[in-house]
Amino acid sequence: MAHVRTQIREAFKTELAANLPATGYAVFSSRKFKRNHDRAKAIVDIHINNVNISQQTMGDDRTHIASLYIRVQRSDAEDALDDALDNDEVLLTQIIEQRDWSSLLEEEPELVQVNFAEDSDSASAIGAIILRYDVEYRIDKTNPEIARN
């Protein structure tokens, strides 16, 4: 079995890959490098940047709140790029909100921040929207592979 964080990333990847238009998106559960330029597809990558752990005084259960980032990178005409990224957020929100996450998470994922990035050094405008979700899960501190609900 894999660490619960891996399970969470994979669950988000599976949900997004199954529900985003396959011809327009490539979805990764972890990707560290900037995208390869492909005007036909947006690159979606998922990673967890940090985890806050609450210390409980009784027992070994610990609640973890992870910052999960979903980045969509795409190129488009300069005057259409912001609208395309906003549309990506609409699609992602609909997909994430439709799923029941209770088998893995304590609470539904909560969108807490939206950031943007751009790269105008190339011949085509490249931009990104980065959605930060807080995801809360509980584990036994001695076994990070099983979510406790």
mmCIF file of N, CA and C in Angstrom:
data_model
loop_
_atom_site.group_PDB
_atom_site.id
_atom_site.type_symbol
_atom_site.label_atom_id
_atom_site.label_comp_id
_atom_site.label_asym_id
_atom_site.label_seq_id
_atom_site.Cartn_x
_atom_site.Cartn_y
_atom_site.Cartn_z
ATOM 1 N N MET A 1 0.850 -1.181 0.000
ATOM 2 C CA MET A 1 0.000 0.000 0.000
ATOM 3 C C MET A 1 0.896 1.244 0.000
ATOM 4 N N ALA A 2 0.371 2.357 -0.476
ATOM 5 C CA ALA A 2 1.125 3.599 -0.580
ATOM 6 C C ALA A 2 0.745 4.560 0.548
ATOM 7 N N HIS A 3 1.599 5.534 0.785
ATOM 8 C CA HIS A 3 1.333 6.588 1.754
ATOM 9 C C HIS A 3 -0.003 7.251 1.401
ATOM 10 N N VAL A 4 -0.723 7.736 2.393
ATOM 11 C CA VAL A 4 -2.019 8.366 2.157
ATOM 12 C C VAL A 4 -1.875 9.568 1.223
ATOM 13 N N ARG A 5 -0.781 10.327 1.322
ATOM 14 C CA ARG A 5 -0.588 11.454 0.402
ATOM 15 C C ARG A 5 -0.556 10.979 -1.049
ATOM 16 N N THR A 6 0.122 9.862 -1.299
ATOM 17 C CA THR A 6 0.166 9.291 -2.649
ATOM 18 C C THR A 6 -1.236 8.895 -3.082
ATOM 19 N N GLN A 7 -1.988 8.275 -2.188
ATOM 20 C CA GLN A 7 -3.353 7.877 -2.500
ATOM 21 C C GLN A 7 -4.221 9.093 -2.852
ATOM 22 N N ILE A 8 -4.022 10.195 -2.135
ATOM 23 C CA ILE A 8 -4.784 11.414 -2.391
ATOM 24 C C ILE A 8 -4.431 11.975 -3.766
ATOM 25 N N ARG A 9 -3.136 12.097 -4.060
ATOM 26 C CA ARG A 9 -2.726 12.599 -5.376
ATOM 27 C C ARG A 9 -3.280 11.727 -6.499
ATOM 28 N N GLU A 10 -3.187 10.426 -6.319
ATOM 29 C CA GLU A 10 -3.682 9.492 -7.341
ATOM 30 C C GLU A 10 -5.206 9.593 -7.493
ATOM 31 N N ALA A 11 -5.919 9.799 -6.393
ATOM 32 C CA ALA A 11 -7.381 9.937 -6.466
ATOM 33 C C ALA A 11 -7.761 11.197 -7.239
ATOM 34 N N PHE A 12 -7.059 12.294 -6.989
ATOM 35 C CA PHE A 12 -7.321 13.518 -7.740
ATOM 36 C C PHE A 12 -6.984 13.320 -9.213
ATOM 37 N N LYS A 13 -5.862 12.683 -9.496
ATOM 38 C CA LYS A 13 -5.475 12.432 -10.891
ATOM 39 C C LYS A 13 -6.532 11.581 -11.593
ATOM 40 N N THR A 14 -6.950 10.517 -10.950
ATOM 41 C CA THR A 14 -7.943 9.620 -11.539
ATOM 42 C C THR A 14 -9.240 10.370 -11.833
ATOM 43 N N GLU A 15 -9.688 11.161 -10.880
ATOM 44 C CA GLU A 15 -10.941 11.912 -11.042
ATOM 45 C C GLU A 15 -10.830 12.928 -12.178
ATOM 46 N N LEU A 16 -9.727 13.675 -12.206
ATOM 47 C CA LEU A 16 -9.564 14.687 -13.247
ATOM 48 C C LEU A 16 -9.382 14.048 -14.625
ATOM 49 N N ALA A 17 -8.546 13.019 -14.709
ATOM 50 C CA ALA A 17 -8.299 12.365 -16.001
ATOM 51 C C ALA A 17 -9.578 11.743 -16.560
ATOM 52 N N ALA A 18 -10.425 11.236 -15.682
ATOM 53 C CA ALA A 18 -11.664 10.604 -16.137
ATOM 54 C C ALA A 18 -12.715 11.614 -16.587
ATOM 55 N N ASN A 19 -12.618 12.851 -16.103
ATOM 56 C CA ASN A 19 -13.691 13.807 -16.350
ATOM 57 C C ASN A 19 -13.311 15.028 -17.184
ATOM 58 N N LEU A 20 -12.033 15.287 -17.375
ATOM 59 C CA LEU A 20 -11.615 16.365 -18.268
ATOM 60 C C LEU A 20 -11.625 15.850 -19.706
ATOM 61 N N PRO A 21 -11.878 16.699 -20.679
ATOM 62 C CA PRO A 21 -11.822 16.242 -22.072
ATOM 63 C C PRO A 21 -10.426 15.703 -22.405
ATOM 64 N N ALA A 22 -10.351 14.450 -22.789
ATOM 65 C CA ALA A 22 -9.054 13.793 -23.018
ATOM 66 C C ALA A 22 -8.256 14.450 -24.129
ATOM 67 N N THR A 23 -8.923 15.027 -25.088
ATOM 68 C CA THR A 23 -8.200 15.638 -26.194
ATOM 69 C C THR A 23 -7.561 16.967 -25.812
ATOM 70 N N GLY A 24 -7.983 17.564 -24.715
ATOM 71 C CA GLY A 24 -7.477 18.879 -24.354
ATOM 72 C C GLY A 24 -6.590 18.937 -23.135
ATOM 73 N N TYR A 25 -6.432 17.818 -22.418
ATOM 74 C CA TYR A 25 -5.686 17.836 -21.156
ATOM 75 C C TYR A 25 -4.817 16.589 -21.014
ATOM 76 N N ALA A 26 -3.653 16.775 -20.414
ATOM 77 C CA ALA A 26 -2.802 15.660 -19.984
ATOM 78 C C ALA A 26 -2.641 15.826 -18.475
ATOM 79 N N VAL A 27 -2.974 14.793 -17.694
ATOM 80 C CA VAL A 27 -3.015 14.897 -16.234
ATOM 81 C C VAL A 27 -1.918 14.030 -15.622
ATOM 82 N N PHE A 28 -1.165 14.619 -14.674
ATOM 83 C CA PHE A 28 -0.082 13.928 -13.964
ATOM 84 C C PHE A 28 -0.322 14.033 -12.462
ATOM 85 N N SER A 29 -0.027 12.955 -11.720
ATOM 86 C CA SER A 29 -0.181 13.008 -10.263
ATOM 87 C C SER A 29 1.023 13.664 -9.602
ATOM 88 N N SER A 30 2.095 13.838 -10.340
ATOM 89 C CA SER A 30 3.269 14.529 -9.829
ATOM 90 C C SER A 30 4.131 14.909 -11.020
ATOM 91 N N ARG A 31 4.513 16.160 -11.093
ATOM 92 C CA ARG A 31 5.373 16.630 -12.175
ATOM 93 C C ARG A 31 6.108 17.849 -11.657
ATOM 94 N N LYS A 32 7.402 17.897 -11.811
ATOM 95 C CA LYS A 32 8.200 18.982 -11.249
ATOM 96 C C LYS A 32 8.664 20.003 -12.283
ATOM 97 N N PHE A 33 8.683 19.641 -13.548
ATOM 98 C CA PHE A 33 9.264 20.499 -14.560
ATOM 99 C C PHE A 33 8.212 21.314 -15.281
ATOM 100 N N LYS A 34 8.645 22.438 -15.848
ATOM 101 C CA LYS A 34 7.745 23.231 -16.676
ATOM 102 C C LYS A 34 7.270 22.390 -17.840
ATOM 103 N N ARG A 35 6.155 22.753 -18.357
ATOM 104 C CA ARG A 35 5.531 21.967 -19.417
ATOM 105 C C ARG A 35 6.305 22.036 -20.716
ATOM 106 N N ASN A 36 6.165 21.014 -21.509
ATOM 107 C CA ASN A 36 6.620 21.050 -22.892
ATOM 108 C C ASN A 36 5.551 21.798 -23.670
ATOM 109 N N HIS A 37 5.952 22.628 -24.586
ATOM 110 C CA HIS A 37 4.992 23.441 -25.324
ATOM 111 C C HIS A 37 4.157 22.581 -26.264
ATOM 112 N N ASP A 38 2.869 22.596 -26.072
ATOM 113 C CA ASP A 38 1.925 21.887 -26.928
ATOM 114 C C ASP A 38 0.640 22.699 -26.919
ATOM 115 N N ARG A 39 0.393 23.427 -27.984
ATOM 116 C CA ARG A 39 -0.778 24.308 -28.031
ATOM 117 C C ARG A 39 -2.093 23.539 -27.938
ATOM 118 N N ALA A 40 -2.069 22.251 -28.245
ATOM 119 C CA ALA A 40 -3.303 21.473 -28.286
ATOM 120 C C ALA A 40 -3.740 20.955 -26.922
ATOM 121 N N LYS A 41 -2.823 20.912 -25.943
ATOM 122 C CA LYS A 41 -3.173 20.329 -24.642
ATOM 123 C C LYS A 41 -2.718 21.214 -23.492
ATOM 124 N N ALA A 42 -3.549 21.237 -22.467
ATOM 125 C CA ALA A 42 -3.149 21.847 -21.198
ATOM 126 C C ALA A 42 -2.555 20.737 -20.338
ATOM 127 N N ILE A 43 -1.536 21.079 -19.583
ATOM 128 C CA ILE A 43 -0.902 20.130 -18.673
ATOM 129 C C ILE A 43 -1.453 20.389 -17.273
ATOM 130 N N VAL A 44 -1.945 19.337 -16.628
ATOM 131 C CA VAL A 44 -2.465 19.429 -15.265
ATOM 132 C C VAL A 44 -1.556 18.588 -14.384
ATOM 133 N N ASP A 45 -0.993 19.206 -13.347
ATOM 134 C CA ASP A 45 -0.191 18.417 -12.414
ATOM 135 C C ASP A 45 -0.623 18.699 -10.989
ATOM 136 N N ILE A 46 -0.417 17.711 -10.152
ATOM 137 C CA ILE A 46 -0.909 17.723 -8.776
ATOM 138 C C ILE A 46 0.267 17.449 -7.853
ATOM 139 N N HIS A 47 0.407 18.258 -6.824
ATOM 140 C CA HIS A 47 1.428 17.949 -5.818
ATOM 141 C C HIS A 47 0.999 18.503 -4.462
ATOM 142 N N ILE A 48 1.563 17.922 -3.438
ATOM 143 C CA ILE A 48 1.330 18.391 -2.068
ATOM 144 C C ILE A 48 2.578 19.138 -1.631
ATOM 145 N N ASN A 49 2.366 20.366 -1.186
ATOM 146 C CA ASN A 49 3.496 21.223 -0.844
ATOM 147 C C ASN A 49 3.858 21.158 0.636
ATOM 148 N N ASN A 50 2.867 21.026 1.510
ATOM 149 C CA ASN A 50 3.151 20.922 2.949
ATOM 150 C C ASN A 50 1.991 20.246 3.657
ATOM 151 N N VAL A 51 2.266 19.784 4.874
ATOM 152 C CA VAL A 51 1.253 19.111 5.691
ATOM 153 C C VAL A 51 1.385 19.626 7.120
ATOM 154 N N ASN A 52 0.278 20.074 7.674
ATOM 155 C CA ASN A 52 0.236 20.437 9.090
ATOM 156 C C ASN A 52 -0.384 19.278 9.854
ATOM 157 N N ILE A 53 0.237 18.919 10.971
ATOM 158 C CA ILE A 53 -0.198 17.770 11.761
ATOM 159 C C ILE A 53 -0.638 18.261 13.129
ATOM 160 N N SER A 54 -1.849 17.870 13.516
ATOM 161 C CA SER A 54 -2.309 18.239 14.845
ATOM 162 C C SER A 54 -1.919 17.131 15.815
ATOM 163 N N GLN A 55 -1.397 17.525 16.932
ATOM 164 C CA GLN A 55 -1.018 16.563 17.966
ATOM 165 C C GLN A 55 -2.210 16.359 18.890
ATOM 166 N N GLN A 56 -2.661 15.133 19.001
ATOM 167 C CA GLN A 56 -3.762 14.832 19.893
ATOM 168 C C GLN A 56 -3.207 14.163 21.136
ATOM 169 N N THR A 57 -3.811 14.429 22.254
ATOM 170 C CA THR A 57 -3.260 13.954 23.521
ATOM 171 C C THR A 57 -3.608 12.506 23.823
ATOM 172 N N MET A 58 -4.668 11.969 23.224
ATOM 173 C CA MET A 58 -5.057 10.589 23.518
ATOM 174 C C MET A 58 -4.968 9.747 22.255
ATOM 175 N N GLY A 59 -4.340 8.595 22.359
ATOM 176 C CA GLY A 59 -4.261 7.680 21.229
ATOM 177 C C GLY A 59 -3.221 8.086 20.206
ATOM 178 N N ASP A 60 -3.188 7.328 19.119
ATOM 179 C CA ASP A 60 -2.195 7.551 18.070
ATOM 180 C C ASP A 60 -2.773 8.205 16.822
ATOM 181 N N ASP A 61 -4.065 8.533 16.802
ATOM 182 C CA ASP A 61 -4.648 9.193 15.634
ATOM 183 C C ASP A 61 -4.130 10.620 15.512
ATOM 184 N N ARG A 62 -3.804 11.004 14.284
ATOM 185 C CA ARG A 62 -3.349 12.363 14.009
ATOM 186 C C ARG A 62 -4.104 12.887 12.790
ATOM 187 N N THR A 63 -4.567 14.114 12.901
ATOM 188 C CA THR A 63 -5.218 14.765 11.776
ATOM 189 C C THR A 63 -4.163 15.541 11.005
ATOM 190 N N HIS A 64 -4.154 15.344 9.702
ATOM 191 C CA HIS A 64 -3.226 16.034 8.812
ATOM 192 C C HIS A 64 -4.033 16.935 7.888
ATOM 193 N N ILE A 65 -3.557 18.148 7.694
ATOM 194 C CA ILE A 65 -4.149 19.044 6.706
ATOM 195 C C ILE A 65 -3.056 19.368 5.701
ATOM 196 N N ALA A 66 -3.226 18.852 4.499
ATOM 197 C CA ALA A 66 -2.234 19.020 3.444
ATOM 198 C C ALA A 66 -2.663 20.126 2.489
ATOM 199 N N SER A 67 -1.672 20.861 1.991
ATOM 200 C CA SER A 67 -1.906 21.840 0.930
ATOM 201 C C SER A 67 -1.651 21.147 -0.396
ATOM 202 N N LEU A 68 -2.730 20.865 -1.106
ATOM 203 C CA LEU A 68 -2.653 20.177 -2.385
ATOM 204 C C LEU A 68 -2.801 21.216 -3.497
ATOM 205 N N TYR A 69 -1.838 21.228 -4.399
ATOM 206 C CA TYR A 69 -1.827 22.197 -5.486
ATOM 207 C C TYR A 69 -2.151 21.501 -6.805
ATOM 208 N N ILE A 70 -3.068 22.089 -7.554
ATOM 209 C CA ILE A 70 -3.381 21.621 -8.899
ATOM 210 C C ILE A 70 -3.019 22.771 -9.834
ATOM 211 N N ARG A 71 -2.050 22.506 -10.710
ATOM 212 C CA ARG A 71 -1.582 23.534 -11.646
ATOM 213 C C ARG A 71 -2.018 23.148 -13.058
ATOM 214 N N VAL A 72 -2.635 24.093 -13.745
ATOM 215 C CA VAL A 72 -2.983 23.911 -15.149
ATOM 216 C C VAL A 72 -2.127 24.887 -15.942
ATOM 217 N N GLN A 73 -1.317 24.349 -16.863
ATOM 218 C CA GLN A 73 -0.452 25.172 -17.714
ATOM 219 C C GLN A 73 -0.932 25.037 -19.149
ATOM 220 N N ARG A 74 -1.029 26.157 -19.840
ATOM 221 C CA ARG A 74 -1.500 26.118 -21.215
ATOM 222 C C ARG A 74 -0.960 27.311 -21.988
ATOM 223 N N SER A 75 -1.011 27.200 -23.294
ATOM 224 C CA SER A 75 -0.719 28.345 -24.143
ATOM 225 C C SER A 75 -1.971 28.679 -24.929
ATOM 226 N N ASP A 76 -2.103 29.949 -25.253
ATOM 227 C CA ASP A 76 -3.251 30.410 -26.006
ATOM 228 C C ASP A 76 -2.900 31.792 -26.535
ATOM 229 N N ALA A 77 -3.757 32.350 -27.353
ATOM 230 C CA ALA A 77 -3.565 33.727 -27.784
ATOM 231 C C ALA A 77 -3.547 34.612 -26.542
ATOM 232 N N GLU A 78 -2.729 35.627 -26.570
ATOM 233 C CA GLU A 78 -2.552 36.471 -25.391
ATOM 234 C C GLU A 78 -3.873 37.022 -24.862
ATOM 235 N N ASP A 79 -4.766 37.428 -25.754
ATOM 236 C CA ASP A 79 -6.027 38.016 -25.307
ATOM 237 C C ASP A 79 -7.064 36.972 -24.876
ATOM 238 N N ALA A 80 -6.763 35.683 -25.042
ATOM 239 C CA ALA A 80 -7.694 34.617 -24.654
ATOM 240 C C ALA A 80 -7.181 33.784 -23.486
ATOM 241 N N LEU A 81 -5.921 33.965 -23.107
ATOM 242 C CA LEU A 81 -5.295 33.088 -22.111
ATOM 243 C C LEU A 81 -5.971 33.166 -20.741
ATOM 244 N N ASP A 82 -6.228 34.360 -20.248
ATOM 245 C CA ASP A 82 -6.857 34.483 -18.922
ATOM 246 C C ASP A 82 -8.232 33.820 -18.891
ATOM 247 N N ASP A 83 -9.004 34.013 -19.961
ATOM 248 C CA ASP A 83 -10.331 33.393 -20.014
ATOM 249 C C ASP A 83 -10.228 31.870 -20.049
ATOM 250 N N ALA A 84 -9.247 31.356 -20.782
ATOM 251 C CA ALA A 84 -9.055 29.896 -20.846
ATOM 252 C C ALA A 84 -8.693 29.343 -19.470
ATOM 253 N N LEU A 85 -7.828 30.045 -18.742
ATOM 254 C CA LEU A 85 -7.441 29.594 -17.400
ATOM 255 C C LEU A 85 -8.626 29.664 -16.439
ATOM 256 N N ASP A 86 -9.435 30.710 -16.555
ATOM 257 C CA ASP A 86 -10.643 30.796 -15.725
ATOM 258 C C ASP A 86 -11.584 29.639 -16.029
ATOM 259 N N ASN A 87 -11.699 29.280 -17.294
ATOM 260 C CA ASN A 87 -12.542 28.154 -17.675
ATOM 261 C C ASN A 87 -11.990 26.842 -17.106
ATOM 262 N N ASP A 88 -10.660 26.722 -17.066
ATOM 263 C CA ASP A 88 -10.052 25.538 -16.448
ATOM 264 C C ASP A 88 -10.471 25.426 -14.991
ATOM 265 N N GLU A 89 -10.473 26.556 -14.274
ATOM 266 C CA GLU A 89 -10.896 26.519 -12.869
ATOM 267 C C GLU A 89 -12.352 26.072 -12.746
ATOM 268 N N VAL A 90 -13.212 26.546 -13.627
ATOM 269 C CA VAL A 90 -14.620 26.140 -13.601
ATOM 270 C C VAL A 90 -14.726 24.625 -13.769
ATOM 271 N N LEU A 91 -14.030 24.076 -14.762
ATOM 272 C CA LEU A 91 -14.071 22.628 -14.998
ATOM 273 C C LEU A 91 -13.547 21.840 -13.799
ATOM 274 N N LEU A 92 -12.396 22.246 -13.274
ATOM 275 C CA LEU A 92 -11.809 21.530 -12.135
ATOM 276 C C LEU A 92 -12.730 21.576 -10.922
ATOM 277 N N THR A 93 -13.311 22.735 -10.664
ATOM 278 C CA THR A 93 -14.215 22.876 -9.519
ATOM 279 C C THR A 93 -15.399 21.938 -9.652
ATOM 280 N N GLN A 94 -15.998 21.885 -10.829
ATOM 281 C CA GLN A 94 -17.145 20.995 -11.035
ATOM 282 C C GLN A 94 -16.769 19.539 -10.800
ATOM 283 N N ILE A 95 -15.614 19.140 -11.298
ATOM 284 C CA ILE A 95 -15.178 17.747 -11.158
ATOM 285 C C ILE A 95 -14.906 17.399 -9.700
ATOM 286 N N ILE A 96 -14.183 18.259 -9.009
ATOM 287 C CA ILE A 96 -13.804 17.985 -7.610
ATOM 288 C C ILE A 96 -15.033 17.998 -6.707
ATOM 289 N N GLU A 97 -15.953 18.911 -6.959
ATOM 290 C CA GLU A 97 -17.148 19.019 -6.121
ATOM 291 C C GLU A 97 -18.123 17.867 -6.320
ATOM 292 N N GLN A 98 -18.088 17.196 -7.457
ATOM 293 C CA GLN A 98 -19.050 16.118 -7.707
ATOM 294 C C GLN A 98 -18.684 14.817 -7.005
ATOM 295 N N ARG A 99 -17.434 14.652 -6.615
ATOM 296 C CA ARG A 99 -16.982 13.387 -6.037
ATOM 297 C C ARG A 99 -17.231 13.338 -4.533
ATOM 298 N N ASP A 100 -17.514 12.156 -4.038
ATOM 299 C CA ASP A 100 -17.595 11.900 -2.599
ATOM 300 C C ASP A 100 -16.200 11.467 -2.147
ATOM 301 N N TRP A 101 -15.535 12.291 -1.344
ATOM 302 C CA TRP A 101 -14.163 12.047 -0.906
ATOM 303 C C TRP A 101 -14.100 11.387 0.465
ATOM 304 N N SER A 102 -15.238 11.013 1.046
ATOM 305 C CA SER A 102 -15.292 10.578 2.449
ATOM 306 C C SER A 102 -14.529 9.290 2.738
ATOM 307 N N SER A 103 -14.250 8.479 1.748
ATOM 308 C CA SER A 103 -13.492 7.249 2.009
ATOM 309 C C SER A 103 -12.014 7.538 2.250
ATOM 310 N N LEU A 104 -11.555 8.733 1.876
ATOM 311 C CA LEU A 104 -10.140 9.080 1.993
ATOM 312 C C LEU A 104 -9.907 10.306 2.870
ATOM 313 N N LEU A 105 -10.837 11.257 2.826
ATOM 314 C CA LEU A 105 -10.658 12.530 3.519
ATOM 315 C C LEU A 105 -11.678 12.716 4.633
ATOM 316 N N GLU A 106 -11.283 13.478 5.636
ATOM 317 C CA GLU A 106 -12.180 13.811 6.750
ATOM 318 C C GLU A 106 -13.240 14.821 6.321
ATOM 319 N N GLU A 107 -12.861 15.757 5.485
ATOM 320 C CA GLU A 107 -13.750 16.814 4.997
ATOM 321 C C GLU A 107 -13.609 16.894 3.485
ATOM 322 N N GLU A 108 -14.572 17.512 2.839
ATOM 323 C CA GLU A 108 -14.462 17.756 1.398
ATOM 324 C C GLU A 108 -13.271 18.686 1.151
ATOM 325 N N PRO A 109 -12.578 18.544 0.023
ATOM 326 C CA PRO A 109 -11.470 19.462 -0.288
ATOM 327 C C PRO A 109 -11.971 20.905 -0.306
ATOM 328 N N GLU A 110 -11.180 21.806 0.240
ATOM 329 C CA GLU A 110 -11.571 23.204 0.344
ATOM 330 C C GLU A 110 -10.600 24.065 -0.455
ATOM 331 N N LEU A 111 -11.111 24.751 -1.482
ATOM 332 C CA LEU A 111 -10.293 25.669 -2.260
ATOM 333 C C LEU A 111 -9.991 26.885 -1.398
ATOM 334 N N VAL A 112 -8.702 27.152 -1.151
ATOM 335 C CA VAL A 112 -8.332 28.243 -0.252
ATOM 336 C C VAL A 112 -7.487 29.319 -0.923
ATOM 337 N N GLN A 113 -7.001 29.038 -2.145
ATOM 338 C CA GLN A 113 -6.159 30.041 -2.798
ATOM 339 C C GLN A 113 -6.086 29.741 -4.291
ATOM 340 N N VAL A 114 -6.029 30.819 -5.089
ATOM 341 C CA VAL A 114 -5.821 30.703 -6.530
ATOM 342 C C VAL A 114 -4.678 31.638 -6.902
ATOM 343 N N ASN A 115 -3.679 31.098 -7.603
ATOM 344 C CA ASN A 115 -2.543 31.888 -8.069
ATOM 345 C C ASN A 115 -2.431 31.758 -9.580
ATOM 346 N N PHE A 116 -1.716 32.703 -10.175
ATOM 347 C CA PHE A 116 -1.486 32.688 -11.611
ATOM 348 C C PHE A 116 0.002 32.854 -11.883
ATOM 349 N N ALA A 117 0.445 32.305 -13.004
ATOM 350 C CA ALA A 117 1.826 32.471 -13.450
ATOM 351 C C ALA A 117 1.805 32.622 -14.958
ATOM 352 N N GLU A 118 2.849 33.258 -15.487
ATOM 353 C CA GLU A 118 2.921 33.432 -16.926
ATOM 354 C C GLU A 118 4.368 33.427 -17.380
ATOM 355 N N ASP A 119 4.543 33.132 -18.655
ATOM 356 C CA ASP A 119 5.858 33.148 -19.268
ATOM 357 C C ASP A 119 5.700 33.775 -20.636
ATOM 358 N N SER A 120 6.234 34.957 -20.792
ATOM 359 C CA SER A 120 6.100 35.663 -22.069
ATOM 360 C C SER A 120 7.413 35.682 -22.846
ATOM 361 N N ASP A 121 8.363 34.859 -22.447
ATOM 362 C CA ASP A 121 9.655 34.821 -23.129
ATOM 363 C C ASP A 121 9.624 34.005 -24.409
ATOM 364 N N SER A 122 8.580 33.249 -24.623
ATOM 365 C CA SER A 122 8.500 32.407 -25.819
ATOM 366 C C SER A 122 7.652 33.090 -26.890
ATOM 367 N N ALA A 123 7.540 32.470 -28.028
ATOM 368 C CA ALA A 123 6.751 33.027 -29.126
ATOM 369 C C ALA A 123 5.259 32.979 -28.834
ATOM 370 N N SER A 124 4.831 32.085 -27.984
ATOM 371 C CA SER A 124 3.424 31.961 -27.611
ATOM 372 C C SER A 124 3.259 32.290 -26.136
ATOM 373 N N ALA A 125 2.134 32.898 -25.799
ATOM 374 C CA ALA A 125 1.849 33.192 -24.397
ATOM 375 C C ALA A 125 1.565 31.879 -23.664
ATOM 376 N N ILE A 126 2.247 31.678 -22.552
ATOM 377 C CA ILE A 126 2.038 30.500 -21.713
ATOM 378 C C ILE A 126 1.627 30.992 -20.331
ATOM 379 N N GLY A 127 0.572 30.417 -19.807
ATOM 380 C CA GLY A 127 0.099 30.817 -18.493
ATOM 381 C C GLY A 127 -0.290 29.610 -17.671
ATOM 382 N N ALA A 128 -0.466 29.853 -16.391
ATOM 383 C CA ALA A 128 -0.871 28.781 -15.484
ATOM 384 C C ALA A 128 -1.810 29.347 -14.437
ATOM 385 N N ILE A 129 -2.736 28.512 -14.026
ATOM 386 C CA ILE A 129 -3.567 28.788 -12.863
ATOM 387 C C ILE A 129 -3.244 27.692 -11.859
ATOM 388 N N ILE A 130 -3.019 28.086 -10.613
ATOM 389 C CA ILE A 130 -2.658 27.132 -9.571
ATOM 390 C C ILE A 130 -3.716 27.215 -8.474
ATOM 391 N N LEU A 131 -4.418 26.108 -8.284
ATOM 392 C CA LEU A 131 -5.470 26.041 -7.278
ATOM 393 C C LEU A 131 -4.924 25.323 -6.051
ATOM 394 N N ARG A 132 -5.024 25.958 -4.903
ATOM 395 C CA ARG A 132 -4.566 25.331 -3.651
ATOM 396 C C ARG A 132 -5.775 24.893 -2.845
ATOM 397 N N TYR A 133 -5.803 23.604 -2.580
ATOM 398 C CA TYR A 133 -6.860 23.008 -1.770
ATOM 399 C C TYR A 133 -6.277 22.552 -0.439
ATOM 400 N N ASP A 134 -7.004 22.772 0.631
ATOM 401 C CA ASP A 134 -6.694 22.106 1.894
ATOM 402 C C ASP A 134 -7.440 20.786 1.897
ATOM 403 N N VAL A 135 -6.708 19.708 2.130
ATOM 404 C CA VAL A 135 -7.313 18.383 2.226
ATOM 405 C C VAL A 135 -6.966 17.816 3.597
ATOM 406 N N GLU A 136 -7.990 17.386 4.313
ATOM 407 C CA GLU A 136 -7.818 16.906 5.689
ATOM 408 C C GLU A 136 -8.024 15.400 5.733
ATOM 409 N N TYR A 137 -7.037 14.716 6.310
ATOM 410 C CA TYR A 137 -7.136 13.269 6.460
ATOM 411 C C TYR A 137 -6.581 12.884 7.824
ATOM 412 N N ARG A 138 -6.927 11.668 8.262
ATOM 413 C CA ARG A 138 -6.489 11.209 9.578
ATOM 414 C C ARG A 138 -5.808 9.858 9.411
ATOM 415 N N ILE A 139 -4.691 9.696 10.124
ATOM 416 C CA ILE A 139 -3.959 8.428 10.116
ATOM 417 C C ILE A 139 -3.558 8.067 11.538
ATOM 418 N N ASP A 140 -3.212 6.828 11.730
ATOM 419 C CA ASP A 140 -2.532 6.389 12.938
ATOM 420 C C ASP A 140 -1.071 6.796 12.742
ATOM 421 N N LYS A 141 -0.484 7.474 13.736
ATOM 422 C CA LYS A 141 0.874 7.982 13.549
ATOM 423 C C LYS A 141 1.888 6.884 13.266
ATOM 424 N N THR A 142 1.553 5.648 13.552
ATOM 425 C CA THR A 142 2.484 4.542 13.313
ATOM 426 C C THR A 142 2.312 3.901 11.927
ATOM 427 N N ASN A 143 1.268 4.330 11.188
ATOM 428 C CA ASN A 143 1.014 3.741 9.881
ATOM 429 C C ASN A 143 0.436 4.784 8.919
ATOM 430 N N PRO A 144 1.290 5.473 8.148
ATOM 431 C CA PRO A 144 0.809 6.515 7.243
ATOM 432 C C PRO A 144 0.217 5.992 5.937
ATOM 433 N N GLU A 145 -0.049 4.696 5.851
ATOM 434 C CA GLU A 145 -0.589 4.127 4.625
ATOM 435 C C GLU A 145 -2.098 3.913 4.658
ATOM 436 N N ILE A 146 -2.723 4.089 5.829
ATOM 437 C CA ILE A 146 -4.155 3.830 5.954
ATOM 438 C C ILE A 146 -4.854 5.049 6.507
ATOM 439 N N ALA A 147 -5.826 5.568 5.721
ATOM 440 C CA ALA A 147 -6.638 6.679 6.192
ATOM 441 C C ALA A 147 -7.624 6.147 7.225
ATOM 442 N N ARG A 148 -7.739 6.852 8.339
ATOM 443 C CA ARG A 148 -8.669 6.463 9.409
ATOM 444 C C ARG A 148 -9.861 7.401 9.354
ATOM 445 N N ASN A 149 -11.033 6.837 9.189
ATOM 446 C CA ASN A 149 -12.242 7.673 9.145
ATOM 447 C C ASN A 149 -13.162 7.326 10.281
#
